[in-house]
């Protein structure tokens, strides 16, 4: 997609006028279209589409609520013809930016396996603005588009096209594109490091695990210690020997690496924006299968940091691989560690797919900034308690810990389990609800949503 500003010509397939008390259109509209615009200003409706002379003129009312403005972008994408190649947006700077954000996120399509992909594909190639949008806003739109689209693609790709090795390769390609240093640890190195959790989950697979390290370190970074991002990279999850039922469960488990896609997308976008912040992303990756010498309930696994874990459910595999990565983060002496994972069904049962769950032991200032970012991006977070009482559920009689707790507050007990492997201030994000949608939701779409990418980039901007 190309973004241009300011553009006065209306030689576009779609012309969108955002009606706002502080903005008056300068476009030379035909008398008939101008008349329709004046009538629209007096009406209560917030959307009107008028085909005229081979174009579509779309009038919308600017919304005080940022999310409603983005959703209008989605509405216009639905109303605009599939063949439309260019859209001109006429509104003030903020309303135009928010509208364009919703529009471009709605323009995403996953057509990789469609026979008629060329016929189904949207033709939109240019979004132009009448208002003189700041250059940094145009750059941000491009970064959002590329990073969220990539994150969604990764989540939507099936295991047959994206195993752990292929995921690592994807991150190498994107890293090279924007100057992120990427190192991929293969199975032999993972064995040398004794990452017992990652190796245990991988035992049932015919494909090797990977551990990918992405580091973005600009010369003028403002943080003396890096922020470490950890993303769950289970590229496919059968549940292992604790096998999931297929219908409504295993069939969508290509999405179980959405945490990895989130963190990789966030560091990719940050590099595109050239933010002065030092970031490291750690992505442990494998599939979880019941074949071969699969790890089994009752096994005791020694993790990277020496902690022993009694395995009582092989479908609680995400925390096993995350624990090794969280322990490895100590190497960087980080200011803060944040992980993201489609970790628990308990999170979905608690708050559904409208938000992610946030918890941890970091300073309150980080939670406050993340909450602000969640409001601004509408990637909402609910702050759950993180009391030590919940750790009691994770204590084992035969090992240091067990990998599942009781039937209650599973999202919190999982977080407390993970906390035992982190020495730095820590925030855990359980994104199980909004990461993958079974039914379309406005600009978030169907399937992988790329949730967390916009949230974290907004958060990093606040830190610098």
Coordinates of C-alpha atoms in Angstrom, one line a residue, residues 195 211 226-230 280 282 304 322-338 421-426:
X195 CA 16.2 -26.5 27.7
X211 CA 14.8 -21.1 19.6
X226 CA 16.7 -4.1 27.2
X227 CA 13.1 -5.1 27.3
X228 CA 12.8 -8.8 26.6
X229 CA 9.8 -10.1 24.8
X230 CA 8.9 -13.8 24.9
X280 CA 15.1 -8.6 22.5
X282 CA 12.9 -14.8 22.4
X304 CA 16.8 -24.7 31.7
X322 CA 8.0 -20.4 27.8
X323 CA 9.6 -21.3 31.1
X324 CA 12.9 -22.1 29.4
X325 CA 12.8 -18.8 27.4
X326 CA 11.9 -16.8 30.4
X327 CA 14.9 -18.3 32.3
X328 CA 17.1 -17.6 29.3
X329 CA 16.1 -13.9 29.5
X330 CA 18.4 -13.5 32.5
X331 CA 21.3 -13.4 30.1
X332 CA 20.3 -9.9 29.0
X333 CA 19.8 -8.4 32.5
X334 CA 16.5 -6.9 31.3
X335 CA 14.6 -3.9 32.6
X336 CA 11.4 -5.7 32.0
X337 CA 10.3 -9.1 30.6
X338 CA 6.9 -9.4 28.8
X421 CA 11.4 -18.7 35.9
X422 CA 11.9 -14.9 35.6
X423 CA 14.3 -12.9 37.7
X424 CA 13.5 -9.5 36.2
X425 CA 10.3 -7.5 36.6
X426 CA 7.7 -9.5 34.7

